[in-house]
Short mmCIF file of C-alpha atoms and ligand atoms in Angstrom, two decimals:
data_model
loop_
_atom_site.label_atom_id
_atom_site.label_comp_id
_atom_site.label_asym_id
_atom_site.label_seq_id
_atom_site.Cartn_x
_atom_site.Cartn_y
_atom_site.Cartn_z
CA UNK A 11 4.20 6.28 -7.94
CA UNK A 12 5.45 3.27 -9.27
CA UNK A 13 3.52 3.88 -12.78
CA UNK A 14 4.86 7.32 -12.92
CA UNK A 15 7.29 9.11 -15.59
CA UNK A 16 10.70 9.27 -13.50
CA UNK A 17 12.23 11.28 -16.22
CA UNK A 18 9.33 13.84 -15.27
CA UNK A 19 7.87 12.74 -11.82
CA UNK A 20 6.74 16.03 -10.85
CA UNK A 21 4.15 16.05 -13.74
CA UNK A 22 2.65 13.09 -12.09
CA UNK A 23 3.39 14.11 -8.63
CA UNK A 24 1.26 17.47 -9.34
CA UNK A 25 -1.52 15.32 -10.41
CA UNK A 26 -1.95 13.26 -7.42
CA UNK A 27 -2.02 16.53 -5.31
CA UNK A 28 -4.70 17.69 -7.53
CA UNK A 29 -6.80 14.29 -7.77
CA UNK A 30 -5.94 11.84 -5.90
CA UNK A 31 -5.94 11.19 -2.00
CA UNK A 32 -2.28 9.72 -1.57
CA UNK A 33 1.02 8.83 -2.94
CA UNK A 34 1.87 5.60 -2.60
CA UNK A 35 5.18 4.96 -2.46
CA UNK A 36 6.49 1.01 -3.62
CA UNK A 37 9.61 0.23 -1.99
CA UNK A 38 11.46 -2.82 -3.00
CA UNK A 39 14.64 -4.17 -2.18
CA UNK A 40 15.58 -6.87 -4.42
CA UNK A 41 15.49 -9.27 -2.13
CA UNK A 42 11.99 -9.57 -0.76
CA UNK A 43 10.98 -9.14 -4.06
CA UNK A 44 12.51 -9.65 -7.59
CA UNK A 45 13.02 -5.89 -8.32
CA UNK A 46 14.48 -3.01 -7.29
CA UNK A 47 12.39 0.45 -7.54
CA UNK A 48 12.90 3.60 -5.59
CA UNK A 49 14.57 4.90 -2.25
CA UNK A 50 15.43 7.65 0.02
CA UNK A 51 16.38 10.20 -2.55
CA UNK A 52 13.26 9.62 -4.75
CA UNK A 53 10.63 9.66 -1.17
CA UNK A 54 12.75 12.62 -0.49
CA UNK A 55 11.73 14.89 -3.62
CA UNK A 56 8.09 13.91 -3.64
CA UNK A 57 7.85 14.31 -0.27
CA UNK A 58 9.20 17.88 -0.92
CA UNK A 59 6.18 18.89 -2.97
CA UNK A 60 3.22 16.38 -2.20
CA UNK A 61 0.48 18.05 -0.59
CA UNK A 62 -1.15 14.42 0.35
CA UNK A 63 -0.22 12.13 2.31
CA UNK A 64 2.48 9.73 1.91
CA UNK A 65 1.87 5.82 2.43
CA UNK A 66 5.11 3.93 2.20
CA UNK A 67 4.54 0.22 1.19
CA UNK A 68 7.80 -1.80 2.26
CA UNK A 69 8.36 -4.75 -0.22
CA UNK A 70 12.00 -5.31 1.96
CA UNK A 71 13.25 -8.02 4.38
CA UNK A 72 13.94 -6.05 8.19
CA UNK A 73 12.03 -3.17 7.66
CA UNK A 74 12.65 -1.62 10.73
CA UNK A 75 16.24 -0.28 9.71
CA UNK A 76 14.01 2.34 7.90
CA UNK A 77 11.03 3.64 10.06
CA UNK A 78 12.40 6.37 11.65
CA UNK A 79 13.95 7.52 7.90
CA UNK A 80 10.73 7.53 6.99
CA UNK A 81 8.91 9.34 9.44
CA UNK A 82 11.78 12.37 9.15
CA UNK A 83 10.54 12.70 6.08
CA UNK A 84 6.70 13.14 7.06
CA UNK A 85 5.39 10.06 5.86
CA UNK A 86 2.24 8.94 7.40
CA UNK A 87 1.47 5.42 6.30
CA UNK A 88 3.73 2.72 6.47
CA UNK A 89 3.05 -0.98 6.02
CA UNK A 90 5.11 -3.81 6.29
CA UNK A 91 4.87 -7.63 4.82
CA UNK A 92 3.53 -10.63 7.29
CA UNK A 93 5.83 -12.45 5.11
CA UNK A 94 9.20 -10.23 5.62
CA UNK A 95 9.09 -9.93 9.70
CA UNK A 96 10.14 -12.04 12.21
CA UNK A 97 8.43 -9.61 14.48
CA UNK A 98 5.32 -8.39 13.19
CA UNK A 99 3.43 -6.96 16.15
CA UNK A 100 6.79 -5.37 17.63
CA UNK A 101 7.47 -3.61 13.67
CA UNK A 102 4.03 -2.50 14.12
CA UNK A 103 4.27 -0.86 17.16
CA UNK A 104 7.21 0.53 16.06
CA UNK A 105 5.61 2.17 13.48
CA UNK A 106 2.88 3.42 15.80
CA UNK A 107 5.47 4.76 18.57
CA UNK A 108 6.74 7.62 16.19
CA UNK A 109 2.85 8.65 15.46
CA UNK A 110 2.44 6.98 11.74
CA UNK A 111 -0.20 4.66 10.98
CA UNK A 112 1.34 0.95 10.43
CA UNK A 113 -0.06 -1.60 7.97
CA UNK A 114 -0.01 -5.16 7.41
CA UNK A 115 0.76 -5.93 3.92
CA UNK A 116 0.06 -9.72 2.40
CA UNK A 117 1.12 -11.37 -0.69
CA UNK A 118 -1.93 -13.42 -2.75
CA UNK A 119 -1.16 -16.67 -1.04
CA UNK A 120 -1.37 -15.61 2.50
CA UNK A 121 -4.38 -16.25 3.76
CA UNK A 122 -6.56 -13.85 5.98
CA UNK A 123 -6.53 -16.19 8.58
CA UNK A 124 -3.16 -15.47 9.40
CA UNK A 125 -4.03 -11.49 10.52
CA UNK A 126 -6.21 -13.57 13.29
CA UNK A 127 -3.65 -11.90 16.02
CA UNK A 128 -2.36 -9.03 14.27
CA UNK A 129 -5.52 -7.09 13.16
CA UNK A 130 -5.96 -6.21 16.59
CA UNK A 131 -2.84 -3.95 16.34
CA UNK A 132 -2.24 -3.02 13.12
CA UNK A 133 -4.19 0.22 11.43
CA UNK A 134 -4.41 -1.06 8.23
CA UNK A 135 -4.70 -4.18 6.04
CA UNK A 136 -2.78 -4.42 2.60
CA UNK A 137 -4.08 -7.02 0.86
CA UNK A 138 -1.80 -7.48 -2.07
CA UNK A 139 -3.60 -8.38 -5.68
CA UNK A 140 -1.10 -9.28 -7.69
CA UNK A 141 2.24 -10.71 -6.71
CA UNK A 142 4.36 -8.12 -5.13
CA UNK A 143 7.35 -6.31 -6.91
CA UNK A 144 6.13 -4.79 -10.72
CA UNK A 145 3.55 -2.23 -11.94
CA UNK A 146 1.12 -3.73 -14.52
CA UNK A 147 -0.17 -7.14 -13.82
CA UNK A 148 -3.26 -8.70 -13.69
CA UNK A 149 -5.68 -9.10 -10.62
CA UNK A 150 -6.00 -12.04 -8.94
CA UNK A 151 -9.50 -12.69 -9.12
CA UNK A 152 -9.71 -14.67 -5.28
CA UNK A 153 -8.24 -11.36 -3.61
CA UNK A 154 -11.81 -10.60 -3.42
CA UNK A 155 -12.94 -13.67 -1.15
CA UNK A 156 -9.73 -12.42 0.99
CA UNK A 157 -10.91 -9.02 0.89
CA UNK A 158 -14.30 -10.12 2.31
CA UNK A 159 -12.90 -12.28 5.06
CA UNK A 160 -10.54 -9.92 6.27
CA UNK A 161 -13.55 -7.13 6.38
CA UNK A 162 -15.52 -10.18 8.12
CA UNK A 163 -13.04 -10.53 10.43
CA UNK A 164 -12.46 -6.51 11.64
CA UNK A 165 -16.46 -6.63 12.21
CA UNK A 166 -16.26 -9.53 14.56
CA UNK A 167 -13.27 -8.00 16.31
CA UNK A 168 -15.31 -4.91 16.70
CA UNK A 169 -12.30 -2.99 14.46
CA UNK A 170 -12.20 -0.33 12.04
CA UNK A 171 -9.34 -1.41 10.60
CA UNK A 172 -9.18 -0.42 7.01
CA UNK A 173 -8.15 -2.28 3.93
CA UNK A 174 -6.08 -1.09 1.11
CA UNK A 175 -6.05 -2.88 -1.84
CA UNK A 176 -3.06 -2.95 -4.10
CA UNK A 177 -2.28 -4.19 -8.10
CA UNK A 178 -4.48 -4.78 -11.16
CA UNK A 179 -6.79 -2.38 -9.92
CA UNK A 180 -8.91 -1.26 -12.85
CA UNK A 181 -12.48 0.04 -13.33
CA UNK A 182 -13.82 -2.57 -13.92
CA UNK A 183 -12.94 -4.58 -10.43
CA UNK A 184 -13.00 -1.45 -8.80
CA UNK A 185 -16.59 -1.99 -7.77
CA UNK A 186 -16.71 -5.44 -6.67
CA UNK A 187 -13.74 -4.08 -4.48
CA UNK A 188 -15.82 -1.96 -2.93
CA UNK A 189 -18.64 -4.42 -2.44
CA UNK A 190 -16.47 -6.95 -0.78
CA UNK A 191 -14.94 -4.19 1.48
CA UNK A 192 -11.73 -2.55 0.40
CA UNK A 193 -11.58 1.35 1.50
CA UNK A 194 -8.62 2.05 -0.20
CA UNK A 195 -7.40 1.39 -4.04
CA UNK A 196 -3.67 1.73 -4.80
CA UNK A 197 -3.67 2.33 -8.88
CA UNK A 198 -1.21 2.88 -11.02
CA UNK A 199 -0.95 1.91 -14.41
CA UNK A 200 -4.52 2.16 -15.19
CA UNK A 201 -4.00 5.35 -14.60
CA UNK A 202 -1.08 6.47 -16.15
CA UNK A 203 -2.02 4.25 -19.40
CA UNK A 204 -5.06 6.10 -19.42
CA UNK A 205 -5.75 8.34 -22.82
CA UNK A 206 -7.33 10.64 -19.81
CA UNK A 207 -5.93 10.53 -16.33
CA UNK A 208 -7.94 12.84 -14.61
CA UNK A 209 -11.29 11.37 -15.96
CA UNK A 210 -10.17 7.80 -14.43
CA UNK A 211 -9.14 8.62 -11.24
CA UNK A 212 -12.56 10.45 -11.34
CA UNK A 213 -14.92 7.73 -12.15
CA UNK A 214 -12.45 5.37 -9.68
CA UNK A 215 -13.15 7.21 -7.13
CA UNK A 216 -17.14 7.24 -8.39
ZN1 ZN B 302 2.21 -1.05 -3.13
#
């Protein structure tokens, strides 16, 4: 949602209940990362009218002042930065306790060694492609060799644990994410730069 038209977001709202799987929902504080982007109020009206689910990705330093917000207002994913909590596996379970799926998101230059303890407990992986906090970059081409290790890693552990890939996802990379092991693609604005939307989230999702 963070590529969407805020002067008319429930154009693009409507679209990712028609064809798409989930809103994702970029959260940002302006201190964990160098930009502000949407809160409470915003979550609030999509949430009103969004017949998928909501994941809420939280770019912001103590993210558990906000779990139970978010869970009032029937959001299903959250994930959370390695890099923002003291307390990772406690902000998981957290997360978990109130019957939402928690996440572990990472920024390009954590490695996936450091989920080593934490995959055990967390649902999902976020592995971050571009560096956290605006719409529009480029991929960072070694989020793939992450991608694989992490994927590596669940298999050895036995886990299902699935990974959600987010920034500079276009069509192009789109299938060597899916050959290296991503389940999930967060897109934006190849989408909503696209002369046809619905025909790219369409052969995305092909
Ligand atoms: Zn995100």
């Amino acid at each position: 949602m963070l590529a969407a038209d805020f002067l008319h977001l429930e154009k693009d709202v409507e679209t990712v209940n028609s064809y798409a799987d989930i809103f994702h929902l970029d959260v940002m504080d302006g201190v964990f990362v160098p930009n502000i982007s949407f809160g409470f109020p915003v979550i609030k009206n999509i949430a009103s009218i969004a017949k998928k689910p909501l994941d809420a990705h939280l770019m912001i330093i103590d993210p558990d002042r906000y779990i139970s917000k978010l869970h009032d207002m029937g959001v299903e994913y959250v994930s959370v930065h390695y890099e923002a909590c003291n307390h990772l596996h406690r902000t998981i379970q957290n997360i978990q306790s109130m019957g939402m799926k928690g996440g572990v998101a990472i920024n390009p230059h954590t490695p996936a060694s450091s989920l080593e303890y934490i995959l055990d407990y967390a649902d999902f992986v976020l592995v971050m492609s571009v560096n956290p906090g605006f719409g529009g970059q480029s991929f960072i081409e070694n989020s793939l060799r992450k991608i694989a290790e992490i994927k590596e890693m669940a298999i050895r552990k036995g886990l299902n644990t699935l990974i959600e890939v987010d920034g500079g996802v276009n069509l192009k990379n789109a299938v060597d994410l899916k050959a290296a092991g991503t389940d999930s693609i967060v897109v934006g604005s190849t989408i909503t730069s696209s002369p046809n939307p619905l025909q790219t989230i369409a052969d995305l999702k092909a």
